[in-house]
Structures are given as structure tokens and as C-alpha cells.
PDB file of C-alpha atoms in Angstrom:
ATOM      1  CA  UNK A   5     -11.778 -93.205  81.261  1.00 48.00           C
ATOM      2  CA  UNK A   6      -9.690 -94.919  84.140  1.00 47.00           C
ATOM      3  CA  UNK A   7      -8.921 -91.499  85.800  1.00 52.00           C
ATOM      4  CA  UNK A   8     -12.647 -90.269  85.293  1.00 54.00           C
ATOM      5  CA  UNK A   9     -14.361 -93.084  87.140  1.00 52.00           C
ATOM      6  CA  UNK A  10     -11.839 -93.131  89.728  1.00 48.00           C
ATOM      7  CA  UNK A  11     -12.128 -89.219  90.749  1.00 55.00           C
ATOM      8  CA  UNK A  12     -16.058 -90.422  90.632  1.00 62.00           C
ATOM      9  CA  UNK A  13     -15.371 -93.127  93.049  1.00 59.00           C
ATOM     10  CA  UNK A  14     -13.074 -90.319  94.914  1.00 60.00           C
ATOM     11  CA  UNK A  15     -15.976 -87.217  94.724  1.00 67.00           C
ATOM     12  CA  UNK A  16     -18.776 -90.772  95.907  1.00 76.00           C
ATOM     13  CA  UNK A  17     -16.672 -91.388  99.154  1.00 80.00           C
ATOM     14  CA  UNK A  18     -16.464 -87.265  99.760  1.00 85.00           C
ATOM     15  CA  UNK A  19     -19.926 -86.798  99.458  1.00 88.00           C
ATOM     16  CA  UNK A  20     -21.022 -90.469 101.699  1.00 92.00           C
ATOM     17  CA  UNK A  21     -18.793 -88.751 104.286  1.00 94.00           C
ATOM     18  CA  UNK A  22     -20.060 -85.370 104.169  1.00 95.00           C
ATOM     19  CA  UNK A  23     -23.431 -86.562 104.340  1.00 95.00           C
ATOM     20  CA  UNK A  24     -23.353 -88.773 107.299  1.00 96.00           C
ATOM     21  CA  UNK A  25     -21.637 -85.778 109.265  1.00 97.00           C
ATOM     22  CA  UNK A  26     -24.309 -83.478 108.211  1.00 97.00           C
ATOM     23  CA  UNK A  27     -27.250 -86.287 109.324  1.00 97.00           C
ATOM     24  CA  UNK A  28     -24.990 -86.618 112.516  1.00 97.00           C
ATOM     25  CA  UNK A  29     -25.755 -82.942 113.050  1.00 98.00           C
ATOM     26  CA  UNK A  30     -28.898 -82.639 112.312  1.00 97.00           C
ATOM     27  CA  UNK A  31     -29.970 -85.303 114.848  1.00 97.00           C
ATOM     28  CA  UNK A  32     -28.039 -83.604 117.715  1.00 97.00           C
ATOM     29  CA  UNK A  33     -29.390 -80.159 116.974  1.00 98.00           C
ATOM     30  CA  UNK A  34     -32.796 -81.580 117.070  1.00 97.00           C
ATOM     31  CA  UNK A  35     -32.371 -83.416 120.480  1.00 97.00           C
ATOM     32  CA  UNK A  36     -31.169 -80.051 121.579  1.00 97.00           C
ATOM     33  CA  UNK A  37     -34.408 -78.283 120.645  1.00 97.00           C
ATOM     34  CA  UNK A  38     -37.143 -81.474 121.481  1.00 96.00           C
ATOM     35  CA  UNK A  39     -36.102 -82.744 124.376  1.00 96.00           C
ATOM     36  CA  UNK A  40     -33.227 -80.065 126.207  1.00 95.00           C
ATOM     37  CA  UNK A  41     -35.959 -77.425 125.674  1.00 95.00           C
ATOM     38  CA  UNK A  42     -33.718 -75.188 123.538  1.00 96.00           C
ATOM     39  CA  UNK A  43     -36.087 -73.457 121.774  1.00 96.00           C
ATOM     40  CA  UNK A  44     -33.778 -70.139 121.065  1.00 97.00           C
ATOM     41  CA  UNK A  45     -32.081 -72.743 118.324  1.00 97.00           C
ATOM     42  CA  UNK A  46     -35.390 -72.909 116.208  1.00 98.00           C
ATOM     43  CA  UNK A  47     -33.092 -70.072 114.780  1.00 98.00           C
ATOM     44  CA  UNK A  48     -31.150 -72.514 113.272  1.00 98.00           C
ATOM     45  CA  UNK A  49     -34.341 -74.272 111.675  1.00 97.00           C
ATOM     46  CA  UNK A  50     -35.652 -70.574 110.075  1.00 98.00           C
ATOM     47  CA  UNK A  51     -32.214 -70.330 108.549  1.00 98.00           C
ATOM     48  CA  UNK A  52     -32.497 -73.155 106.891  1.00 98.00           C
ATOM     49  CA  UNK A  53     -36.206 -72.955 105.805  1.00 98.00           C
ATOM     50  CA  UNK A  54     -35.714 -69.321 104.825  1.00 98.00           C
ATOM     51  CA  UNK A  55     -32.513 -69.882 102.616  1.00 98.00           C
ATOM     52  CA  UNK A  56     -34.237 -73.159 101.065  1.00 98.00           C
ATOM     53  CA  UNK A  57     -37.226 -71.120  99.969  1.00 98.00           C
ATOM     54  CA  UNK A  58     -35.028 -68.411  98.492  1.00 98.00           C
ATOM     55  CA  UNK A  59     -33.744 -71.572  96.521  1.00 98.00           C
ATOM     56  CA  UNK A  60     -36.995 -72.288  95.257  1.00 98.00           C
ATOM     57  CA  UNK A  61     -37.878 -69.168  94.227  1.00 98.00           C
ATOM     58  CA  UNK A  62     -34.785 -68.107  92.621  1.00 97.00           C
ATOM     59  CA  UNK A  63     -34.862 -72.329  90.739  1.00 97.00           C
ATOM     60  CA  UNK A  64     -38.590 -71.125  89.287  1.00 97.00           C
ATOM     61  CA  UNK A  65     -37.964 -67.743  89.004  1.00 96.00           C
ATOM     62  CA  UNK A  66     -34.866 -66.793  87.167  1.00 94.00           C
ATOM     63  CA  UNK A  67     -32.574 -70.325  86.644  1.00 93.00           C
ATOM     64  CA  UNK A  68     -33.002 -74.237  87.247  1.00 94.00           C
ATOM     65  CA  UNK A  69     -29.238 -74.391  86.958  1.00 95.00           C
ATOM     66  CA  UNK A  70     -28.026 -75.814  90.109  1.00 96.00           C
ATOM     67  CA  UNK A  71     -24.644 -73.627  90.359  1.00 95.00           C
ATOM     68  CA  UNK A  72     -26.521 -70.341  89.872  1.00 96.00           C
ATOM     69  CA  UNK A  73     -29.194 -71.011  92.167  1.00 97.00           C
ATOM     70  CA  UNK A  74     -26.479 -72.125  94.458  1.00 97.00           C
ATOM     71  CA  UNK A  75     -24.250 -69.062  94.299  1.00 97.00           C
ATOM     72  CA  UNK A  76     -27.162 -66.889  93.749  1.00 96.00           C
ATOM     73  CA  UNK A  77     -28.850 -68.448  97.326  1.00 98.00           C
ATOM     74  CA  UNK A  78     -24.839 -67.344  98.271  1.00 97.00           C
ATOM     75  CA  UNK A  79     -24.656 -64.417  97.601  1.00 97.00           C
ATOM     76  CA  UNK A  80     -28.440 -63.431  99.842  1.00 98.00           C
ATOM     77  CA  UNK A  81     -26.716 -65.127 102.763  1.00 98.00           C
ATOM     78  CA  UNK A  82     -23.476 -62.649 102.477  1.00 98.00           C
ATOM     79  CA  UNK A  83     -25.051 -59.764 102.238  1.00 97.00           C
ATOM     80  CA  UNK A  84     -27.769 -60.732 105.006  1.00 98.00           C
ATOM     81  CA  UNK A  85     -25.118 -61.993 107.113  1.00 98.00           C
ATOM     82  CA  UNK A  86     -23.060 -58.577 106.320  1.00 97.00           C
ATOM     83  CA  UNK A  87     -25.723 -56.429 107.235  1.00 97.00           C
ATOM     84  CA  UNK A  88     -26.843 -58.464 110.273  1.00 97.00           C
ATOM     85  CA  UNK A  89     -23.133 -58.421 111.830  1.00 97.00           C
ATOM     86  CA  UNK A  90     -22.359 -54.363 111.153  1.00 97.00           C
ATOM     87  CA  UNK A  91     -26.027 -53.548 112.583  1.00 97.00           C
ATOM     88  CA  UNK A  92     -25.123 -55.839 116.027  1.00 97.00           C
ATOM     89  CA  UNK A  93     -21.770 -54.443 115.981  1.00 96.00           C
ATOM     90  CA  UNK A  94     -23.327 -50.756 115.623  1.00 96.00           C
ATOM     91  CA  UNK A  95     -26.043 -51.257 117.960  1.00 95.00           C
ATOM     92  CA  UNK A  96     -23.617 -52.241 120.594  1.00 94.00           C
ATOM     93  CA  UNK A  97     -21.238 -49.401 119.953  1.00 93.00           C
ATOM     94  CA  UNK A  98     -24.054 -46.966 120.024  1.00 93.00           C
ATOM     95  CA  UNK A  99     -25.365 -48.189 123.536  1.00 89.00           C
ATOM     96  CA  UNK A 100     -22.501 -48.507 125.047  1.00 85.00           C
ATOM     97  CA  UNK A 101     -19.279 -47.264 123.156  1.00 82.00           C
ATOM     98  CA  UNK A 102     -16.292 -49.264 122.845  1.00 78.00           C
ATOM     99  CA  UNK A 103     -15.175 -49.293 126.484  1.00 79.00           C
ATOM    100  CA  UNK A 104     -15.057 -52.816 126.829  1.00 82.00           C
ATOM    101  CA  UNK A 105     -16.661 -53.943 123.855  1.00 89.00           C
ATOM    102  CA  UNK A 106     -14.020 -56.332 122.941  1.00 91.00           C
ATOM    103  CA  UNK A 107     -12.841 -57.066 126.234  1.00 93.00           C
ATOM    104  CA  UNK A 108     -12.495 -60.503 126.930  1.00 93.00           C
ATOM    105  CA  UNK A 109     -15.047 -61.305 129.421  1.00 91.00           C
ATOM    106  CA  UNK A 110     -17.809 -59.956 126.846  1.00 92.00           C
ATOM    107  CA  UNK A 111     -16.378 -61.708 123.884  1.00 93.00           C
ATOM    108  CA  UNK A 112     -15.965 -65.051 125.934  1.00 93.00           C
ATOM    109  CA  UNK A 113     -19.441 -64.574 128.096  1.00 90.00           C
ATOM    110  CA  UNK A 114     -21.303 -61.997 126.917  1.00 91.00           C
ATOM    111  CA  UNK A 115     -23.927 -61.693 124.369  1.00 95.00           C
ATOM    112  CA  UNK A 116     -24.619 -59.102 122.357  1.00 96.00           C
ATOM    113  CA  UNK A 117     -27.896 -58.077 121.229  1.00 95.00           C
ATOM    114  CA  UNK A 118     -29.654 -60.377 118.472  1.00 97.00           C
ATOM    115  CA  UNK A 119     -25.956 -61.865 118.042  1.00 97.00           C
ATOM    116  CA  UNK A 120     -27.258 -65.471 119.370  1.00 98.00           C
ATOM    117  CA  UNK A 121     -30.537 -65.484 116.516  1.00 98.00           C
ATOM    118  CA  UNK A 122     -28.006 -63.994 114.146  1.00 97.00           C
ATOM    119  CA  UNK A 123     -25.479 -66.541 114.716  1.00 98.00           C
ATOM    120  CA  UNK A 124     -28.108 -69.230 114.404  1.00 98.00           C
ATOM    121  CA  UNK A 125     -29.377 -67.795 111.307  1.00 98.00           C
ATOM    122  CA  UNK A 126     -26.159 -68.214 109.234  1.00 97.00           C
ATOM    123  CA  UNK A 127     -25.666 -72.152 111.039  1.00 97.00           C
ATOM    124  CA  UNK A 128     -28.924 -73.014 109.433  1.00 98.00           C
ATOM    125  CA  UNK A 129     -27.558 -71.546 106.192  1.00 98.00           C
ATOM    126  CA  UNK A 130     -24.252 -73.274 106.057  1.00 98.00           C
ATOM    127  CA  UNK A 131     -26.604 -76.336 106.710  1.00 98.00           C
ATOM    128  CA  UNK A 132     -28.521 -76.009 104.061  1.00 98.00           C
ATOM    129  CA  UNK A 133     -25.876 -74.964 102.143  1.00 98.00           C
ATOM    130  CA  UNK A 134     -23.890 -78.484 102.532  1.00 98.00           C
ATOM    131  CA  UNK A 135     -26.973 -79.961 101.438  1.00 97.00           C
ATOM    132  CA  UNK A 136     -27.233 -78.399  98.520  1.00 97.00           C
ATOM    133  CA  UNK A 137     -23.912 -78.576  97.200  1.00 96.00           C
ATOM    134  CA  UNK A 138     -24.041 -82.527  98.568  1.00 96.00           C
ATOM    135  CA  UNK A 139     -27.484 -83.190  96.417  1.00 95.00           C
ATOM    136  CA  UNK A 140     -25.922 -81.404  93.471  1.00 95.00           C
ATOM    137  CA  UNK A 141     -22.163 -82.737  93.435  1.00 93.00           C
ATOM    138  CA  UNK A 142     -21.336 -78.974  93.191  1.00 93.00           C
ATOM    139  CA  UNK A 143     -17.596 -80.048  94.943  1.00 91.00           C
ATOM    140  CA  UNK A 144     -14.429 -81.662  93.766  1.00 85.00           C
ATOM    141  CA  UNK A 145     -11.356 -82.878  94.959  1.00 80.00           C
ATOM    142  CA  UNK A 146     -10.717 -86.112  97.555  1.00 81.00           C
ATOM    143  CA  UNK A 147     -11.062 -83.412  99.939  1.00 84.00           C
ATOM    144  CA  UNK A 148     -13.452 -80.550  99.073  1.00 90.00           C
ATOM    145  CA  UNK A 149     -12.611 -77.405 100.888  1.00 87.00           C
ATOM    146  CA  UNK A 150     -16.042 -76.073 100.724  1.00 91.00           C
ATOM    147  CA  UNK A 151     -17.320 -79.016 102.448  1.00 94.00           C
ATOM    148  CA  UNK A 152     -14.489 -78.680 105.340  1.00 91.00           C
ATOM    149  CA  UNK A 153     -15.491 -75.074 105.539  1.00 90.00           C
ATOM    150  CA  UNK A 154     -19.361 -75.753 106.007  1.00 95.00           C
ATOM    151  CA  UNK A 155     -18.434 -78.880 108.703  1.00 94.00           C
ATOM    152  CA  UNK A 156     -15.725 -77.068 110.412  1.00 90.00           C
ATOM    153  CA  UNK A 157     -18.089 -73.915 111.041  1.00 93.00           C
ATOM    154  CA  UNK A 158     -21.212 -75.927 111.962  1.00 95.00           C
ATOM    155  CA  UNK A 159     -18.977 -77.651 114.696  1.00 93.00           C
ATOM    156  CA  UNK A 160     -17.965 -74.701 115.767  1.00 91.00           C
ATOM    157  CA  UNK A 161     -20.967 -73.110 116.051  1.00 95.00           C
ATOM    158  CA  UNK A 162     -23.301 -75.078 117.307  1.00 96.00           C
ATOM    159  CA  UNK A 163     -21.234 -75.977 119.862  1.00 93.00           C
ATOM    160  CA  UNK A 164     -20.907 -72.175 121.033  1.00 94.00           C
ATOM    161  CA  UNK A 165     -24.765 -72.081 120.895  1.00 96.00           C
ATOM    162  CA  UNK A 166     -25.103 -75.021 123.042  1.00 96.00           C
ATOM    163  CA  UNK A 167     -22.976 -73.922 125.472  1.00 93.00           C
ATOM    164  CA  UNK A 168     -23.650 -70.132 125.032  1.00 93.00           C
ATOM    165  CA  UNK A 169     -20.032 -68.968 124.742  1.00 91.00           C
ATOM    166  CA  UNK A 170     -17.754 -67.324 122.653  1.00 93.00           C
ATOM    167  CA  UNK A 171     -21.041 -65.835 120.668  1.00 96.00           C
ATOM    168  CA  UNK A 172     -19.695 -62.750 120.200  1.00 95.00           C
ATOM    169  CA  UNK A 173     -16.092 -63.772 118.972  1.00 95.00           C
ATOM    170  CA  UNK A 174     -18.310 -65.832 115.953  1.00 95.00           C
ATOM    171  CA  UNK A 175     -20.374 -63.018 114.990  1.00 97.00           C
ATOM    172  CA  UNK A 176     -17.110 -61.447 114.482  1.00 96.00           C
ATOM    173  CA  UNK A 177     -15.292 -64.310 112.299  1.00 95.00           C
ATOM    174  CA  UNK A 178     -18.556 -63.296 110.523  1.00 96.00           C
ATOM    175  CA  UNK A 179     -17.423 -60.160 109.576  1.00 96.00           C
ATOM    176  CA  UNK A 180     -15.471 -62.319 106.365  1.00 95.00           C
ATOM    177  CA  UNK A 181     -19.079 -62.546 104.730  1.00 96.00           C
ATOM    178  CA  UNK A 182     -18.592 -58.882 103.329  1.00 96.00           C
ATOM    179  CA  UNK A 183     -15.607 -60.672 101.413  1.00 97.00           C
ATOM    180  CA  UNK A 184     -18.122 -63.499 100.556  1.00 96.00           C
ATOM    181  CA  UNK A 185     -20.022 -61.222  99.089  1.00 97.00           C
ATOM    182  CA  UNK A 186     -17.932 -60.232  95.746  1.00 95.00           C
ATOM    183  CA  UNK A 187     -16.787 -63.791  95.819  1.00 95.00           C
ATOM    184  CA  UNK A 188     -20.536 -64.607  94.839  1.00 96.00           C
ATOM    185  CA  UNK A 189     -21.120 -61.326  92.695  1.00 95.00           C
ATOM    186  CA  UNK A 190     -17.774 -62.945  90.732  1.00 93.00           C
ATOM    187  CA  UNK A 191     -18.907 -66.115  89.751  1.00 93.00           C
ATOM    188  CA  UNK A 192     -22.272 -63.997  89.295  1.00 91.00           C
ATOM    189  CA  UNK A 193     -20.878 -61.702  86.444  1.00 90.00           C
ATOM    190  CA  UNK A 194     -19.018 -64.816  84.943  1.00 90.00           C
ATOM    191  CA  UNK A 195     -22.123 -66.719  84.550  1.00 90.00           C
ATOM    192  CA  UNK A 196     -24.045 -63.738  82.591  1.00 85.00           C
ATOM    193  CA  UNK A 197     -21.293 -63.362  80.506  1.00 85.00           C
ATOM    194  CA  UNK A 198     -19.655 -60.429  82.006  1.00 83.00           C
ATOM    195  CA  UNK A 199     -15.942 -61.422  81.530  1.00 81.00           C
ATOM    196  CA  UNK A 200     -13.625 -58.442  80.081  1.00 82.00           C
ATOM    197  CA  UNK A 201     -10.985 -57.482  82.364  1.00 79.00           C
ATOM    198  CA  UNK A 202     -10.488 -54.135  80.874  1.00 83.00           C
ATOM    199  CA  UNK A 203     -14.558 -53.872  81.901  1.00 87.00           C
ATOM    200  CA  UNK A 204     -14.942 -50.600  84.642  1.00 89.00           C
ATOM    201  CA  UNK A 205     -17.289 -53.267  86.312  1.00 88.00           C
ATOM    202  CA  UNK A 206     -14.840 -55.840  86.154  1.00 90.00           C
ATOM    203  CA  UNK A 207     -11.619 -53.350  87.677  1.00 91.00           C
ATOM    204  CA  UNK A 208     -14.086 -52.007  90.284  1.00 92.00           C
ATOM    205  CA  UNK A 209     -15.238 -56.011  91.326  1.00 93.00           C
ATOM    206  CA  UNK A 210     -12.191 -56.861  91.879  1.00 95.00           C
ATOM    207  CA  UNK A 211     -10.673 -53.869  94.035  1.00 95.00           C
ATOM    208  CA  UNK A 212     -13.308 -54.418  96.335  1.00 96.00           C
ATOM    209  CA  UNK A 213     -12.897 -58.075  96.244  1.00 96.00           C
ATOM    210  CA  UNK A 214      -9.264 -57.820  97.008  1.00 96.00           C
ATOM    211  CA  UNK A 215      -9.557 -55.518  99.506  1.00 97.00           C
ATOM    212  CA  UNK A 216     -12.286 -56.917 101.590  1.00 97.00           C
ATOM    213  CA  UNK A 217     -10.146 -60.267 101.272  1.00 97.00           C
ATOM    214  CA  UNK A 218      -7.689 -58.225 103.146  1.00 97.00           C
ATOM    215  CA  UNK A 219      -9.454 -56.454 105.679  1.00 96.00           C
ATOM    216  CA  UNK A 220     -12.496 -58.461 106.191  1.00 96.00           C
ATOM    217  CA  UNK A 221     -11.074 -62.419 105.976  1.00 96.00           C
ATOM    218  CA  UNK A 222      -7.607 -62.196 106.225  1.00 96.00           C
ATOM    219  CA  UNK A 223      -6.622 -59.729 108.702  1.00 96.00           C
ATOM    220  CA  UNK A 224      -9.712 -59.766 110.701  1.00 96.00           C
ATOM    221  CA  UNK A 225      -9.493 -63.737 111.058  1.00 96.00           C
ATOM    222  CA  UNK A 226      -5.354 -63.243 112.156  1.00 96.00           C
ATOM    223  CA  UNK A 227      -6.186 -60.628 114.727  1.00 95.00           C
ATOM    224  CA  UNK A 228      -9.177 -62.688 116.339  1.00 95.00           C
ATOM    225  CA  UNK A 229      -6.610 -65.544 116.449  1.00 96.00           C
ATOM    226  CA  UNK A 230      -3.861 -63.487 118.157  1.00 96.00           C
ATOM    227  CA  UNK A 231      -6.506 -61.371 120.543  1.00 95.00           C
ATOM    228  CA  UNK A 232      -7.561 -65.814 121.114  1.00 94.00           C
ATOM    229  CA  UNK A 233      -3.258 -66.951 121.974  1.00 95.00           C
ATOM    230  CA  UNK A 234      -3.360 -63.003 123.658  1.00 94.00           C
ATOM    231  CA  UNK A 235      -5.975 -63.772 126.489  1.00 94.00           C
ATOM    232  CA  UNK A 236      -5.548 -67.813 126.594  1.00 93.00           C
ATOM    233  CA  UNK A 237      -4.623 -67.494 130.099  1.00 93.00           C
ATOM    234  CA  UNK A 238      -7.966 -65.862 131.093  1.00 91.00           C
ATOM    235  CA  UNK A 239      -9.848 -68.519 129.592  1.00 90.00           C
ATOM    236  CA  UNK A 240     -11.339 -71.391 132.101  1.00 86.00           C
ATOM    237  CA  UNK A 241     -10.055 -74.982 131.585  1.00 84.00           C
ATOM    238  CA  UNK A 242     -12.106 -76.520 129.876  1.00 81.00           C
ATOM    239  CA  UNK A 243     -12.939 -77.157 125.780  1.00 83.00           C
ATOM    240  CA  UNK A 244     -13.369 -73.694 124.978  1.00 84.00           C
ATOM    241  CA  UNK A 245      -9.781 -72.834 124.250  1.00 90.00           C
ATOM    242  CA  UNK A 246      -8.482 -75.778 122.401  1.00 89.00           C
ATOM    243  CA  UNK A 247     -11.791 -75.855 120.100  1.00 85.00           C
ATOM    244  CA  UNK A 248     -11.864 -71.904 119.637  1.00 89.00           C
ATOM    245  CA  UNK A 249      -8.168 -72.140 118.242  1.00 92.00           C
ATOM    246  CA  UNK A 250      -8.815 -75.123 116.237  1.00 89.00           C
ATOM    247  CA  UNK A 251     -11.795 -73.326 114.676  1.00 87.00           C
ATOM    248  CA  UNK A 252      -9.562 -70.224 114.008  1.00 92.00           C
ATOM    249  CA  UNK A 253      -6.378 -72.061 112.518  1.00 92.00           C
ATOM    250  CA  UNK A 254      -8.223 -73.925 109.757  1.00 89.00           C
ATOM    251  CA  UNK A 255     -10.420 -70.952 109.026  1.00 91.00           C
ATOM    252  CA  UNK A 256      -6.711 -69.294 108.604  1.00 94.00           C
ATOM    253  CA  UNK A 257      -5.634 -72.320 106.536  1.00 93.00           C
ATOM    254  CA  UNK A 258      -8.560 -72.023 104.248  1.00 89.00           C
ATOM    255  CA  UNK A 259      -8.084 -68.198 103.916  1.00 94.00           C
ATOM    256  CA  UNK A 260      -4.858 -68.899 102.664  1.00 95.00           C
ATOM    257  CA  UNK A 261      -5.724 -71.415 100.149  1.00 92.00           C
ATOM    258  CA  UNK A 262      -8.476 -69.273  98.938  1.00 93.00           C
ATOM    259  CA  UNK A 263      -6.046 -66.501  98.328  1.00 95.00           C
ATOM    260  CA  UNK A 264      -3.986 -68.560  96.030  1.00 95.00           C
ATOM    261  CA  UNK A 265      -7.306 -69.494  94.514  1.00 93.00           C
ATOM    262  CA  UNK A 266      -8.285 -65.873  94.174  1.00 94.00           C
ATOM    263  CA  UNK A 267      -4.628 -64.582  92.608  1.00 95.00           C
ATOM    264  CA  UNK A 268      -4.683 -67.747  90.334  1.00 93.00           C
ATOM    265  CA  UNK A 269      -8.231 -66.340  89.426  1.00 91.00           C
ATOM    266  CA  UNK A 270      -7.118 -63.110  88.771  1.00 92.00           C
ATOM    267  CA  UNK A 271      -4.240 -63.634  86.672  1.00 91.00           C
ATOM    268  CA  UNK A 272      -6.278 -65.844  84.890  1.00 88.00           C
ATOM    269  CA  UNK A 273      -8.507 -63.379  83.936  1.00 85.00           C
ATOM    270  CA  UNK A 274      -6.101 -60.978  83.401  1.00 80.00           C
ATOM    271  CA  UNK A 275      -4.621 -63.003  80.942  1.00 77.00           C
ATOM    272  CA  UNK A 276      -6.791 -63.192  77.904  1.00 60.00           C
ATOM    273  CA  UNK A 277      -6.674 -59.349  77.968  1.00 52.00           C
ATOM    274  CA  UNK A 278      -3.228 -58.741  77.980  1.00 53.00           C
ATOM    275  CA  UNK A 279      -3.104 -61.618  75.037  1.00 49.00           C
ATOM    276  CA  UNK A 280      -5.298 -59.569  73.218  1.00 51.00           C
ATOM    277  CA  UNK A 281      -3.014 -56.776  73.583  1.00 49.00           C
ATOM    278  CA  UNK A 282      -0.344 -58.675  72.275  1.00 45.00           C
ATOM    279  CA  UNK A 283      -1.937 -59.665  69.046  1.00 44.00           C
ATOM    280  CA  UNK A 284      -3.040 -56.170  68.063  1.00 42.00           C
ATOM    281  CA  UNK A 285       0.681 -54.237  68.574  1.00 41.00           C
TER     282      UNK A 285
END
């Protein structure tokens, strides 16, 4: 009883936190638009509104249970985001090829097409995201990761979008949403029941789920952060640097965790199977 309310007490503090951070930027992205006339980050605002009403509709439509809306509201945003980042990347490599494309002075200054709406897209959703998740308790730990993820990229972010930098180095760090993706279809298939590991569906999930981890989030998030310590010398003084590698270590840090998550996961699931095995030799 002891240890219950004081996790409570632990999960109240997290969330107070969390909250007041997510206020915090919600004022400063509204100065931005109101009175510095930044009305390319309404993008932000649609994100939000659109992913909201998605929760709505899926609440009234299909479950009132807060985790499946949640993951289900998830899962739209990974696949959007997904699409959205391999149709900018294509649409640049079309127009122009790859001479240059990941150059440092267009990663750093340039913009690629629909890559600053797209970015602010996904902001609003990791917004509204923390909000949900914040007005649902659907954390845990002192320290939620999932809440560090959501804060750490909305810092990140929205500074690039104020100052118009480093946009197309994000939409890349993006690229991890095709991971996201079977993440979400996961807890998905757990929540309808779908849990045999010997399932086709099941072995096929999780190939695909292991290797976009891989190639999508893990090595795609390393090479950004060497190609970052590779040009550091070109970059101007300033904050860019410091808060570009910042960004990039703790999304590395938090790849890694999730890994260990993800094989714990795995073997877990494994498990019951091979049990099963077991008892019928």
C-alpha cells in the first residue's frame, strides 16, 4: 500500500512537471505566431487539431479505451509521418539528384520542399501527444521516457522552426517513424488478442519491426550524429551545434533503451511458446 501511493506521489510530480513544460511551450509557440507574425507555424496548430480529431473519432468510433485510442492516434501519425518524409526525400531526389543533397550547407540552411509544414505537422502531434498521455496517466516511472522523448523533440524542433535551420537534418531523424510504425501495429495486435508467436502474422511483425529498428532508428540516428561531429567545424558559432548534438545523443540514448525494451519484449513473447513446447514433448 506504502509502495503504491508513493509511485502515485512519484507518477503526480512527473506529470506536474511535464505539464508545466508543455504550457511553457505552448505560450512561446503562440507568441511566435500572434505577435512575430509567424504564420508558416499555424502548421504546428493543424497538427495538433488534426491528430486530436482523429482521437475523437477513433474514442466514438471503434474504442473509449484511452491506450487504444492513444496508440491507435500513434500509429496514423507514423505512417503519415513515413509517407510525408520518403515523398520530400523523393521529390528532392527526383528534381535534383543526389549531388549535394546531403551536403552540409543544404542540410544546415536549406529547405527542402514541404519539409518546414511537414516538420511542423509532426511538432503539433508530439504536442498533442504529451497531452494525451499527461490527461490519461498513460506513463510510469520517476522519469517517463516517453515524456523525455515528446519534450526533448518539441525543443528541438521548434527551435529549428524558429530559427529556420537544420530543417532538413529533422525531417531526416524522422525517417525512425517507419520503425514507429510496427511499434504501434505491436501493441495493436496485442490488444485484439493477436498474441501467438508461432502466428505467420506475428514472425512477419516482428522481422519488420526488428529490422526497421535497425535501419530506420538505430543506424540512421548514429550516422546523422557522426555526418553532425563530421562537419562540426563548418557549422557557425552559435547554438546550433551544441543543441543539434544534444538533440541527437539522447535520441541515441533512448534508442538504446528502447532496444532493450524491444529484446526484453521479444523474448517475452517468445517465451510462452517455447513453454508450450516443453509441456507437449
Amino acid at each position: 500500500m506504502a509502495r503504491t501511493s508513493y509511485n502515485q506521489s512519484h507518477k503526480n510530480k512527473a506529470g506536474v512537471f511535464f505539464l508545466a513544460t508543455l504550457l511553457l511551450w505552448m505560450v512561446s509557440v503562440l507568441f511566435e505566431i500572434v505577435f512575430n507574425k509567424r504564420k508558416e507555424l499555424l502548421w504546428i496548430a493543424y497538427g495538433a487539431c488534426f491528430f486530436q480529431l482523429a482521437n475523437w473519432v477513433v474514442r466514438f468510433a471503434v474504442s473509449r479505451d484511452p491506450l487504444f485510442v492513444n496508440t491507435a492516434v500513434s500509429l496514423l501519425h507514423s505512417t503519415v509521418t513515413s509517407v510525408s518524409v520518403v515523398l520530400i526525400l523523393v521529390n528532392q531526389w527526383v528534381r535534383n539528384g543526389s549531388n549535394g543533397m546531403f551536403e552540409h550547407s543544404q542540410l544546415v540552411g536549406g529547405t527542402w520542399p514541404w519539409a518546414y509544414p511537414a516538420l511542423c505537422f509532426s511538432c503539433g502531434y508530439f504536442a498533442y501527444d504529451q497531452w494525451d498521455m499527461l490527461h490519461y496517466r498513460l506513463y510510469s516511472g520517476l522519469i517517463p521516457s516517453i515524456l523525455v522523448h515528446h519534450l526533448l523533440l518539441l525543443v528541438c524542433f521548434t527551435l529549428a522552426l524558429y530559427r529556420n535551420i537544420t530543417i532538413n537534418y529533422l525531417i531526416l531523424t524522422l525517417s525512425c517513424e517507419l520503425h514507429s510504425i510496427f511499434l504501434h501495429v505491436r501493441k495493436v495486435r496485442r490488444m485484439a488478442g493477436i498474441r501467438d508467436a508461432k502466428s505467420k502474422i506475428v514472425m512477419v511483425e516482428w522481422i519488420l519491426n526488428w529490422t526497421m529498428f535497425v535501419l530506420a532508428r538505430f543506424a540512421s540516428h548514429v550516422l546523422i550524429t557522426v555526418k553532425l561531429i563530421k562537419d562540426a567545424s563548418k557549422f557557425e558559432k552559435g547554438i546550433e551545434l551544441p543543441l543539434a548534438l544534444f538533440g541527437m545523443v539522447g535520441m541515441n540514448i533512448l534508442n538504446f533503451f528502447l532496444g532493450i525494451d524491444l529484446f526484453k519484449a521479444f523474448r517475452k513473447e517468445k517465451t510462452p511458446s517455447q513453454m508450450n513446447n516443453h509441456h507437449a514433448e
